[in-house]
XYZ file of C-alpha atoms in Angstrom:
622
model
C 34.862 -60.633 -114.186
C 37.800 -61.601 -116.319
C 37.902 -64.445 -118.324
C 39.604 -67.556 -117.300
C 42.131 -69.184 -119.495
C 43.009 -73.186 -118.826
C 46.935 -73.322 -118.832
C 47.112 -76.941 -118.901
C 45.771 -78.464 -121.859
C 45.077 -82.131 -121.838
C 47.952 -84.025 -123.421
C 47.642 -87.139 -125.203
C 49.926 -89.021 -122.941
C 51.333 -88.805 -119.415
C 54.119 -86.295 -118.963
C 57.610 -87.853 -119.329
C 59.493 -85.125 -117.547
C 62.120 -86.890 -115.134
C 61.757 -86.374 -111.225
C 65.258 -84.367 -111.587
C 63.439 -81.967 -114.002
C 60.504 -81.556 -111.886
C 62.768 -80.808 -108.766
C 64.736 -78.190 -110.602
C 62.176 -75.569 -109.840
C 61.423 -76.231 -106.490
C 63.703 -73.979 -105.081
C 65.156 -74.020 -101.277
C 61.966 -74.948 -99.983
C 62.015 -78.552 -101.326
C 65.538 -79.063 -100.620
C 67.251 -80.634 -97.467
C 66.293 -78.454 -94.663
C 67.240 -78.343 -90.941
C 64.511 -79.791 -88.533
C 62.015 -77.556 -87.007
C 62.653 -76.303 -83.746
C 59.032 -76.773 -82.456
C 56.208 -79.041 -83.707
C 53.582 -77.094 -85.705
C 50.731 -75.569 -83.501
C 47.444 -77.000 -84.642
C 44.941 -75.726 -82.084
C 43.890 -72.911 -80.035
C 41.567 -74.453 -77.292
C 42.680 -73.663 -73.613
C 42.979 -76.139 -71.069
C 42.733 -75.656 -67.423
C 46.023 -75.185 -65.870
C 45.462 -75.031 -62.050
C 48.267 -76.334 -60.390
C 48.433 -78.362 -56.935
C 47.350 -75.993 -53.745
C 50.555 -75.230 -51.874
C 49.422 -77.204 -48.873
C 48.589 -80.478 -50.865
C 51.121 -83.395 -50.055
C 52.890 -84.742 -53.295
C 53.170 -88.420 -52.888
C 56.315 -90.449 -53.975
C 57.547 -93.910 -53.920
C 59.405 -95.347 -50.488
C 62.646 -94.866 -52.445
C 62.177 -91.338 -53.457
C 61.018 -90.948 -49.797
C 63.903 -92.180 -47.959
C 66.781 -90.628 -50.616
C 64.788 -87.188 -50.171
C 64.866 -87.658 -54.398
C 68.689 -86.684 -54.393
C 69.243 -88.826 -57.542
C 68.802 -87.739 -61.020
C 66.597 -90.437 -61.787
C 62.780 -90.240 -62.274
C 60.200 -91.713 -59.967
C 57.601 -93.922 -61.166
C 54.897 -93.890 -58.281
C 51.770 -96.032 -58.938
C 49.213 -95.082 -55.957
C 48.335 -98.084 -53.972
C 44.771 -99.233 -54.127
C 44.933 -101.873 -51.463
C 41.433 -101.658 -49.244
C 39.944 -99.601 -51.438
C 36.046 -100.272 -51.679
C 35.032 -97.222 -54.230
C 33.776 -93.827 -53.564
C 32.166 -92.888 -50.399
C 28.286 -92.201 -50.716
C 27.248 -88.609 -49.999
C 31.234 -87.597 -49.932
C 31.666 -83.879 -49.469
C 34.022 -82.605 -52.414
C 37.248 -80.942 -51.333
C 38.213 -78.209 -53.190
C 41.755 -78.657 -52.413
C 41.935 -81.973 -53.836
C 43.300 -82.835 -57.358
C 41.522 -84.855 -59.745
C 42.896 -86.951 -62.668
C 41.413 -84.458 -65.045
C 43.346 -81.794 -63.841
C 45.921 -80.431 -65.807
C 49.662 -80.697 -64.315
C 51.027 -78.720 -61.631
C 53.801 -76.304 -62.273
C 57.396 -77.545 -62.448
C 58.934 -75.502 -59.297
C 61.611 -77.791 -57.882
C 59.823 -81.057 -57.118
C 61.675 -83.606 -59.347
C 59.524 -86.535 -57.990
C 56.472 -86.437 -60.016
C 53.180 -88.232 -59.075
C 52.467 -90.442 -61.898
C 49.070 -88.617 -62.713
C 50.848 -85.125 -62.124
C 53.669 -84.980 -64.132
C 54.846 -81.967 -65.308
C 55.056 -81.749 -68.956
C 57.306 -79.528 -70.788
C 55.646 -77.358 -73.502
C 58.717 -77.958 -75.630
C 58.194 -81.897 -75.861
C 55.667 -84.409 -74.820
C 56.170 -86.603 -71.970
C 58.246 -89.481 -72.180
C 57.277 -93.124 -71.801
C 59.115 -93.567 -68.314
C 57.054 -90.837 -66.882
C 53.638 -91.779 -67.843
C 51.759 -94.835 -67.697
C 52.395 -96.555 -70.976
C 48.873 -97.673 -71.519
C 47.491 -94.098 -71.585
C 50.192 -92.584 -73.992
C 49.399 -92.544 -77.342
C 51.157 -93.844 -80.536
C 53.134 -90.760 -81.979
C 56.597 -89.276 -82.312
C 58.290 -88.138 -79.193
C 59.050 -84.678 -80.991
C 55.548 -84.586 -82.762
C 52.339 -84.944 -80.610
C 49.478 -84.808 -82.717
C 46.931 -83.579 -80.153
C 46.451 -79.831 -80.405
C 48.928 -78.572 -77.630
C 46.001 -77.094 -75.679
C 44.739 -80.607 -74.874
C 45.653 -82.492 -71.508
C 48.553 -84.969 -71.827
C 46.535 -87.633 -70.400
C 43.453 -87.208 -72.876
C 43.486 -90.359 -75.122
C 44.063 -89.061 -79.123
C 41.399 -90.949 -80.847
C 41.839 -90.339 -84.678
C 39.464 -93.020 -86.638
C 41.193 -92.318 -89.884
C 44.662 -93.915 -88.368
C 43.451 -97.179 -86.811
C 39.840 -98.127 -87.814
C 37.353 -96.520 -85.448
C 39.418 -96.998 -81.949
C 42.868 -95.581 -82.493
C 45.556 -97.175 -80.839
C 47.753 -97.102 -77.892
C 51.302 -97.700 -77.303
C 52.157 -100.913 -75.138
C 54.859 -101.079 -72.691
C 57.230 -102.802 -75.278
C 56.566 -100.684 -78.580
C 59.165 -99.511 -80.543
C 59.626 -95.762 -81.302
C 58.219 -94.943 -84.442
C 59.952 -94.549 -87.701
C 60.091 -91.185 -89.346
C 58.186 -92.601 -92.516
C 55.561 -93.655 -89.978
C 54.851 -90.666 -88.154
C 54.665 -88.870 -91.692
C 51.768 -91.345 -92.407
C 50.068 -90.542 -89.070
C 50.689 -86.745 -89.568
C 48.873 -87.282 -93.134
C 46.103 -88.759 -91.433
C 45.509 -86.156 -88.732
C 46.128 -82.931 -90.480
C 45.727 -83.527 -94.126
C 43.376 -86.308 -94.558
C 40.322 -84.433 -93.236
C 40.432 -81.846 -95.853
C 41.129 -84.393 -98.535
C 39.565 -87.814 -97.323
C 39.518 -89.973 -100.491
C 42.344 -92.511 -99.526
C 41.386 -95.756 -97.369
C 41.776 -95.327 -93.578
C 45.167 -96.347 -92.356
C 44.323 -99.663 -91.548
C 42.628 -100.451 -94.574
C 45.397 -99.109 -96.833
C 48.326 -100.842 -95.009
C 45.980 -104.025 -95.894
C 46.011 -103.185 -99.244
C 49.458 -102.327 -99.773
C 50.153 -106.092 -98.859
C 48.280 -107.318 -101.855
C 49.738 -104.779 -104.444
C 52.231 -102.179 -105.028
C 51.044 -99.089 -103.780
C 54.667 -97.568 -103.215
C 53.677 -94.369 -105.028
C 50.767 -93.552 -103.331
C 52.323 -94.313 -99.717
C 55.340 -91.878 -101.063
C 53.256 -88.881 -101.638
C 51.027 -89.205 -98.301
C 54.830 -89.551 -96.502
C 55.834 -86.431 -98.208
C 52.761 -84.146 -97.617
C 52.777 -85.654 -94.060
C 56.152 -84.872 -93.540
C 55.415 -80.908 -93.845
C 53.678 -81.134 -90.892
C 55.969 -82.324 -88.363
C 59.994 -82.049 -88.165
C 61.294 -84.855 -90.567
C 64.877 -83.343 -91.327
C 66.390 -84.277 -94.260
C 64.054 -86.991 -95.120
C 61.352 -84.497 -96.601
C 63.435 -84.102 -99.728
C 63.647 -87.413 -100.208
C 60.308 -88.411 -99.551
C 59.473 -85.776 -102.464
C 61.815 -87.202 -104.939
C 60.667 -90.521 -104.353
C 57.088 -89.689 -104.647
C 57.485 -87.864 -108.190
C 60.059 -90.550 -109.598
C 57.095 -93.213 -108.656
C 54.213 -91.317 -109.818
C 55.790 -90.900 -113.128
C 57.638 -94.208 -113.643
C 57.006 -95.582 -116.755
C 55.447 -98.826 -115.942
C 52.861 -97.170 -113.072
C 49.398 -98.394 -113.462
C 47.025 -95.942 -114.452
C 44.110 -96.449 -111.951
C 42.476 -94.824 -108.842
C 45.474 -94.969 -106.682
C 47.600 -93.041 -109.253
C 45.014 -90.422 -109.266
C 45.119 -90.335 -105.573
C 48.810 -90.184 -105.291
C 48.862 -87.134 -107.801
C 46.025 -84.946 -106.402
C 47.892 -85.365 -103.190
C 51.314 -84.122 -104.575
C 49.699 -81.364 -106.572
C 47.868 -80.030 -103.554
C 51.143 -79.841 -101.399
C 52.736 -78.414 -104.491
C 50.186 -75.448 -104.604
C 50.552 -74.748 -101.073
C 54.413 -74.527 -101.145
C 53.865 -71.775 -104.111
C 54.789 -74.345 -106.797
C 51.501 -73.474 -108.776
C 53.001 -74.151 -111.979
C 54.184 -77.606 -111.151
C 50.956 -78.275 -109.732
C 49.249 -77.433 -112.578
C 51.423 -79.790 -114.720
C 50.232 -82.364 -112.340
C 46.722 -81.276 -112.615
C 46.585 -81.479 -116.221
C 48.188 -85.059 -116.323
C 45.603 -86.323 -113.637
C 42.588 -84.697 -115.137
C 43.821 -86.925 -118.290
C 44.491 -90.068 -116.500
C 40.919 -89.483 -114.400
C 39.010 -89.354 -117.781
C 40.976 -91.814 -119.693
C 40.234 -94.522 -116.725
C 36.439 -93.744 -116.623
C 36.719 -92.485 -113.234
C 33.910 -90.054 -113.718
C 31.456 -93.074 -114.520
C 29.352 -94.564 -112.655
C 30.554 -98.140 -113.095
C 34.353 -97.517 -112.530
C 33.579 -98.001 -108.466
C 31.723 -101.339 -108.982
C 34.307 -102.812 -111.792
C 37.323 -101.804 -109.341
C 35.970 -101.903 -106.063
C 36.673 -105.728 -105.617
C 33.384 -106.343 -103.825
C 34.135 -104.146 -101.218
C 32.095 -101.625 -100.495
C 34.598 -99.008 -98.724
C 36.728 -99.193 -101.303
C 33.777 -98.526 -103.912
C 33.252 -95.346 -102.070
C 36.926 -94.569 -101.826
C 36.797 -94.119 -105.691
C 33.644 -91.991 -106.078
C 35.558 -89.938 -103.144
C 38.460 -90.019 -105.186
C 36.893 -88.278 -108.210
C 34.885 -85.945 -106.513
C 38.014 -84.793 -104.358
C 39.749 -84.104 -107.971
C 36.606 -82.218 -108.951
C 36.787 -80.134 -105.978
C 40.621 -79.584 -106.199
C 40.262 -78.566 -109.901
C 37.660 -75.968 -109.057
C 39.469 -74.370 -106.061
C 42.678 -74.474 -108.139
C 40.806 -72.428 -110.902
C 38.873 -70.273 -108.323
C 41.514 -69.091 -106.069
C 44.457 -68.678 -108.497
C 42.535 -67.556 -111.744
C 44.716 -69.288 -114.222
C 43.002 -72.478 -115.014
C 39.345 -73.080 -116.361
C 37.984 -75.815 -113.993
C 37.963 -78.491 -116.858
C 36.432 -81.165 -115.151
C 33.295 -78.873 -114.354
C 32.215 -79.625 -118.287
C 32.734 -83.243 -117.807
C 28.989 -85.119 -117.593
C 29.971 -87.845 -114.422
C 27.542 -89.763 -113.160
C 29.451 -90.866 -110.342
C 27.593 -91.834 -106.907
C 27.856 -89.134 -104.286
C 30.209 -89.712 -101.105
C 28.627 -90.796 -97.974
C 28.913 -89.489 -94.269
C 32.417 -89.822 -92.860
C 31.317 -91.856 -89.893
C 29.724 -94.316 -92.392
C 32.971 -94.415 -94.316
C 34.879 -95.260 -91.339
C 33.094 -97.731 -90.172
C 32.325 -99.671 -93.581
C 28.514 -99.190 -93.135
C 28.261 -97.582 -96.752
C 24.733 -96.675 -97.685
C 23.232 -96.884 -101.007
C 24.769 -94.007 -102.663
C 22.580 -90.814 -104.150
C 23.775 -88.951 -107.424
C 23.474 -85.127 -108.459
C 20.027 -85.627 -110.005
C 18.781 -86.707 -106.476
C 20.347 -83.700 -104.861
C 19.154 -81.189 -107.624
C 15.486 -82.759 -107.295
C 15.464 -82.874 -103.568
C 13.034 -79.944 -103.178
C 10.484 -81.212 -106.255
C 10.583 -85.134 -105.367
C 8.877 -84.738 -101.832
C 11.181 -87.535 -100.773
C 12.809 -86.594 -97.460
C 16.579 -87.473 -98.188
C 19.561 -86.898 -96.121
C 22.731 -85.989 -98.011
C 26.419 -85.997 -96.906
C 28.568 -83.086 -96.168
C 30.615 -84.147 -98.946
C 27.868 -83.756 -101.334
C 26.885 -80.253 -99.951
C 30.677 -79.667 -100.711
C 30.360 -81.004 -104.282
C 27.077 -78.631 -104.709
C 29.122 -75.708 -103.391
C 31.925 -76.052 -105.895
C 29.386 -76.637 -108.967
C 28.200 -73.239 -108.249
C 31.493 -72.148 -108.841
C 31.757 -73.556 -112.070
C 28.716 -71.893 -112.789
C 29.836 -68.472 -112.211
C 33.383 -69.186 -114.043
C 31.357 -70.129 -117.284
C 30.025 -66.456 -117.428
C 31.205 -65.114 -120.732
C 33.628 -61.797 -119.775
C 32.363 -59.020 -117.549
C 29.367 -60.279 -115.493
C 26.121 -58.362 -116.458
C 23.704 -57.438 -113.910
C 21.484 -60.530 -115.172
C 23.976 -63.276 -115.043
C 25.239 -61.987 -111.281
C 21.527 -62.299 -110.252
C 21.273 -65.875 -111.432
C 24.413 -67.052 -109.943
C 23.528 -65.293 -106.377
C 20.294 -67.161 -106.915
C 22.085 -70.323 -106.963
C 24.469 -69.138 -103.975
C 21.888 -68.135 -102.036
C 19.324 -71.165 -102.580
C 22.414 -73.261 -101.513
C 22.583 -71.626 -98.135
C 18.872 -71.389 -97.729
C 18.093 -75.214 -98.244
C 20.917 -76.397 -96.032
C 19.184 -78.547 -93.232
C 19.510 -77.771 -89.639
C 22.765 -80.371 -89.158
C 24.804 -78.743 -91.906
C 24.250 -75.034 -91.094
C 27.476 -75.057 -89.255
C 30.750 -76.965 -89.599
C 30.073 -79.687 -86.814
C 28.647 -82.956 -87.159
C 25.877 -84.482 -85.168
C 28.383 -85.319 -82.365
C 29.610 -81.739 -82.097
C 33.025 -82.927 -83.978
C 34.688 -80.624 -86.713
C 32.889 -81.319 -89.896
C 35.668 -80.329 -92.471
C 33.657 -81.240 -95.587
C 30.735 -78.698 -94.242
C 33.669 -76.224 -93.522
C 34.879 -76.065 -96.793
C 31.212 -76.026 -98.723
C 30.540 -72.656 -96.465
C 34.178 -71.494 -97.167
C 33.558 -71.793 -100.894
C 30.254 -70.500 -101.180
C 31.358 -67.314 -99.269
C 34.515 -67.313 -101.962
C 32.070 -67.454 -104.697
C 30.233 -64.336 -103.450
C 33.111 -62.393 -103.368
C 34.618 -63.335 -106.649
C 31.059 -62.784 -108.114
C 30.642 -59.463 -106.572
C 33.745 -57.630 -106.128
C 34.046 -56.624 -110.093
C 30.538 -54.606 -109.978
C 31.417 -53.623 -106.178
C 32.263 -49.540 -105.500
C 34.939 -50.710 -103.088
C 38.277 -49.531 -104.462
C 40.655 -52.435 -104.018
C 43.546 -50.284 -104.917
C 44.801 -49.962 -101.305
C 45.149 -54.017 -101.305
C 47.043 -54.365 -104.860
C 50.523 -55.585 -103.416
C 48.115 -58.921 -102.127
C 48.894 -61.099 -104.929
C 50.075 -64.178 -103.221
C 47.195 -66.377 -104.547
C 45.876 -64.254 -107.765
C 46.750 -61.084 -109.729
C 45.200 -58.107 -108.217
C 41.426 -57.212 -109.811
C 41.327 -53.566 -109.995
C 37.678 -52.315 -108.680
C 36.737 -48.476 -108.949
C 35.442 -46.625 -105.844
C 31.981 -45.097 -106.038
C 29.868 -42.689 -104.187
C 28.442 -44.849 -101.963
C 28.325 -48.846 -101.029
C 26.142 -50.564 -103.585
C 24.530 -53.651 -103.101
C 27.117 -55.901 -104.334
C 29.827 -54.122 -101.788
C 27.489 -55.211 -99.356
C 27.579 -58.623 -100.747
C 31.559 -59.160 -100.592
C 32.033 -57.299 -96.918
C 29.212 -59.701 -95.702
C 31.027 -62.450 -96.954
C 34.767 -61.414 -96.030
C 33.229 -61.269 -92.819
C 31.696 -64.625 -92.323
C 35.104 -65.807 -93.756
C 36.740 -64.366 -90.727
C 34.394 -65.769 -88.297
C 35.318 -68.897 -89.743
C 38.710 -68.652 -87.790
C 37.078 -68.587 -84.561
C 35.668 -72.326 -85.085
C 37.123 -74.490 -82.012
C 39.195 -76.678 -84.491
C 42.945 -76.979 -85.470
C 43.557 -74.080 -88.227
C 46.435 -76.439 -89.721
C 43.644 -79.395 -90.309
C 41.910 -77.327 -92.677
C 42.666 -77.701 -96.413
C 45.499 -75.199 -97.671
C 43.039 -73.553 -99.968
C 41.656 -71.574 -96.907
C 44.721 -69.877 -97.331
C 43.548 -68.053 -100.174
C 40.032 -67.525 -98.961
C 41.463 -65.883 -96.161
C 43.357 -63.795 -98.390
C 40.300 -62.725 -100.458
C 38.969 -61.504 -97.091
C 41.763 -60.071 -95.888
C 41.783 -57.624 -99.314
C 38.325 -56.554 -98.764
C 38.878 -55.682 -95.071
C 41.823 -53.927 -96.272
C 40.145 -51.884 -98.951
C 37.368 -51.008 -96.634
C 40.027 -49.895 -93.777
C 41.442 -47.631 -96.209
C 38.438 -45.525 -96.766
C 39.134 -41.842 -95.950
C 35.938 -41.478 -93.970
C 34.978 -42.417 -90.592
C 33.999 -46.077 -90.471
C 31.032 -46.987 -87.535
C 32.073 -50.307 -87.200
C 36.135 -49.858 -87.564
C 37.058 -51.763 -84.328
C 34.972 -54.660 -85.397
C 36.820 -54.538 -88.691
C 40.401 -54.370 -87.219
C 39.593 -57.561 -85.327
C 38.705 -59.234 -88.132
C 41.902 -58.147 -89.866
C 43.788 -59.293 -86.942
C 41.703 -62.561 -86.942
C 42.876 -63.175 -90.546
C 46.457 -62.371 -90.070
C 46.458 -64.635 -86.938
C 45.198 -67.638 -88.985
C 47.399 -66.984 -91.723
C 50.447 -66.915 -89.221
C 49.319 -70.556 -87.902
C 48.872 -71.820 -91.627
C 52.439 -70.578 -92.110
C 54.303 -73.046 -90.398
C 53.023 -75.516 -93.105
C 52.492 -73.761 -96.075
C 55.006 -71.310 -97.790
C 51.782 -69.898 -99.913
C 50.175 -68.325 -96.146
C 53.573 -67.454 -95.039
C 53.782 -65.085 -98.856
C 50.282 -63.930 -98.036
C 50.675 -63.207 -94.352
C 53.754 -60.986 -95.349
C 51.887 -58.916 -97.939
C 48.592 -58.629 -95.893
C 50.670 -57.601 -92.943
C 52.545 -55.014 -95.189
C 49.368 -53.389 -96.578
C 48.081 -53.146 -93.109
C 51.001 -51.069 -92.140
C 50.816 -48.952 -94.960
C 47.185 -48.092 -94.369
C 47.983 -47.487 -90.696
C 50.640 -45.034 -91.605
C 48.379 -43.276 -94.067
C 45.960 -42.998 -91.208
C 48.325 -41.590 -89.033
C 49.254 -38.988 -91.307
C 45.531 -37.810 -91.699
C 45.241 -37.909 -87.913
C 47.876 -35.327 -87.829
C 45.807 -32.748 -89.571
C 43.532 -31.139 -87.393
C 40.768 -30.921 -89.863
C 40.510 -34.666 -89.790
C 39.136 -34.736 -85.948
C 36.256 -32.251 -86.989
C 33.156 -33.633 -85.719
C 34.756 -36.226 -83.389
C 34.379 -35.891 -79.386
C 37.340 -36.386 -77.402
C 36.673 -39.883 -76.252
C 36.051 -40.802 -79.981
C 39.474 -39.462 -80.810
C 41.133 -41.418 -77.634
C 39.462 -44.240 -78.953
C 40.568 -44.283 -82.316
C 44.143 -43.508 -81.762
C 44.386 -45.994 -78.950
C 42.713 -48.672 -81.186
C 44.965 -48.020 -84.048
C 48.061 -48.447 -81.990
C 47.245 -51.514 -80.603
C 46.410 -53.146 -83.978
C 49.663 -52.322 -85.717
C 51.614 -53.066 -82.206
C 50.139 -56.849 -82.813
C 50.780 -56.694 -86.287
C 54.478 -55.597 -85.527
C 54.586 -58.453 -83.285
C 53.197 -60.877 -85.871
C 55.960 -60.070 -88.277
C 58.936 -60.991 -85.781
C 57.549 -64.101 -84.585
C 55.436 -65.648 -87.465
C 56.525 -69.332 -87.825
C 58.393 -70.159 -91.333
C 56.961 -72.771 -93.860
C 58.862 -75.602 -94.429
């Protein structure tokens, strides 16, 4: 394994670079841009789209019936409940009857929709004049935060936005401003992957007590990446950089939170050098203020358990981000790994949101859990920290990894997987809701496996040498046969592709998933490029398609994903053309049955047709 060098040396004082200087290298991606034509797609779950049967009589108000609905105005029909005495007992269900949970009917020519059957355009969410305002979610008319497959009548509940119950729009509510929409987008899309700031309700309360302009500005900018914020996006970024690097800014946990948000956003937009500069600054500040010590949370928590938990999360999220930047880009050296930190491990998300914060446990508790004999349940965040620690241990291997060192690290990775409790073996919590912390923990573990074993594998990486969006090409020589290290990287790559199939919005994952997908794609492409026939070639092609599809989704937000997607597609096309050239040689088909020949050629045509479609329809990053 090649050595890692730390490009961001700890400086004696905070950078004094002006916001203008920091903006100069951002390019057109950070400048004023035209609005997006469509909101970012953030989910793939399907919804029942059954329309009303043709013989169902549509209800309407008397005015619409008498006028035969010739006017252009909308009919707000509220069904009468006069004389209603509840459902009949033992009633036989009518298969033609529409239920409130059914999806709205197709548009057709009916311009007098029922209240619960209004047709919703896919281009924009329903207006408040069409649906009962008390059932409509607080969101921008141009940016629904519920995944597009969600039924429009379902209430969106995000505990990070407003305490634990979410919020509904009242009839007389004013439209949200762009900054408010950006804050909500931050909490819906970005926060699950990096949950260190206070929930929206508590943060706004705290902002009335002290100046948190720099933190809110950073949140607004990152939130603007997910929605159509128009020219405000560039303004938000300039404001955030100006406030974060203001001469009189207080060096505290809030500043650390703001800087971490900024560096993640910059890294996802291919501004890796500027992201590393901020990472170097924020590492120094965190160490200077003692954020890594057990006492910091108690001293600066104002006696509030939730705020104390926020400070613990702030340190560990910075620690994870430092490790991820070092691991996926191979330009830094995971500086914080060498800091002896005794900060308490974060609790579960539902405990943090509710404010029922348990007594924190520590790394020594986690390391000794097998031998202490005590039954302790650690949070998903704690397993995420443990996973990134294994990455740090791997990165401290000197020079090219010896077989002995590789075995030691593989023992750590395998032990992490084998000793997961049943509730942590998948990326879902006990309520079957997405658990982003465990998603990242598994993601990091698989990425470590690839990075550890790839140098010693015998899978020639040269076919994918053009895929450099996240890190420089790592040359791997081919061998006579697949060895154990090759098996490790192929297994890990398949597990990463499988993570794409989880029923959760792709854009709510950390942007570092982009680079992990790219790692997986390099292995898939290298295997697909092999000259001999691959028994599981169809499965391999499906995994490549999954990775490209996920990168396309992420491309709508992150430029890094757009770049990686283009490179992976380009290599896939080159491999396809090379395989077609081989197939033109009759000797290639020796030993194949006619059925195998037809199947192989049809599968190749299918995947390349989809890749070509993806090339022309992929969304562009803001």
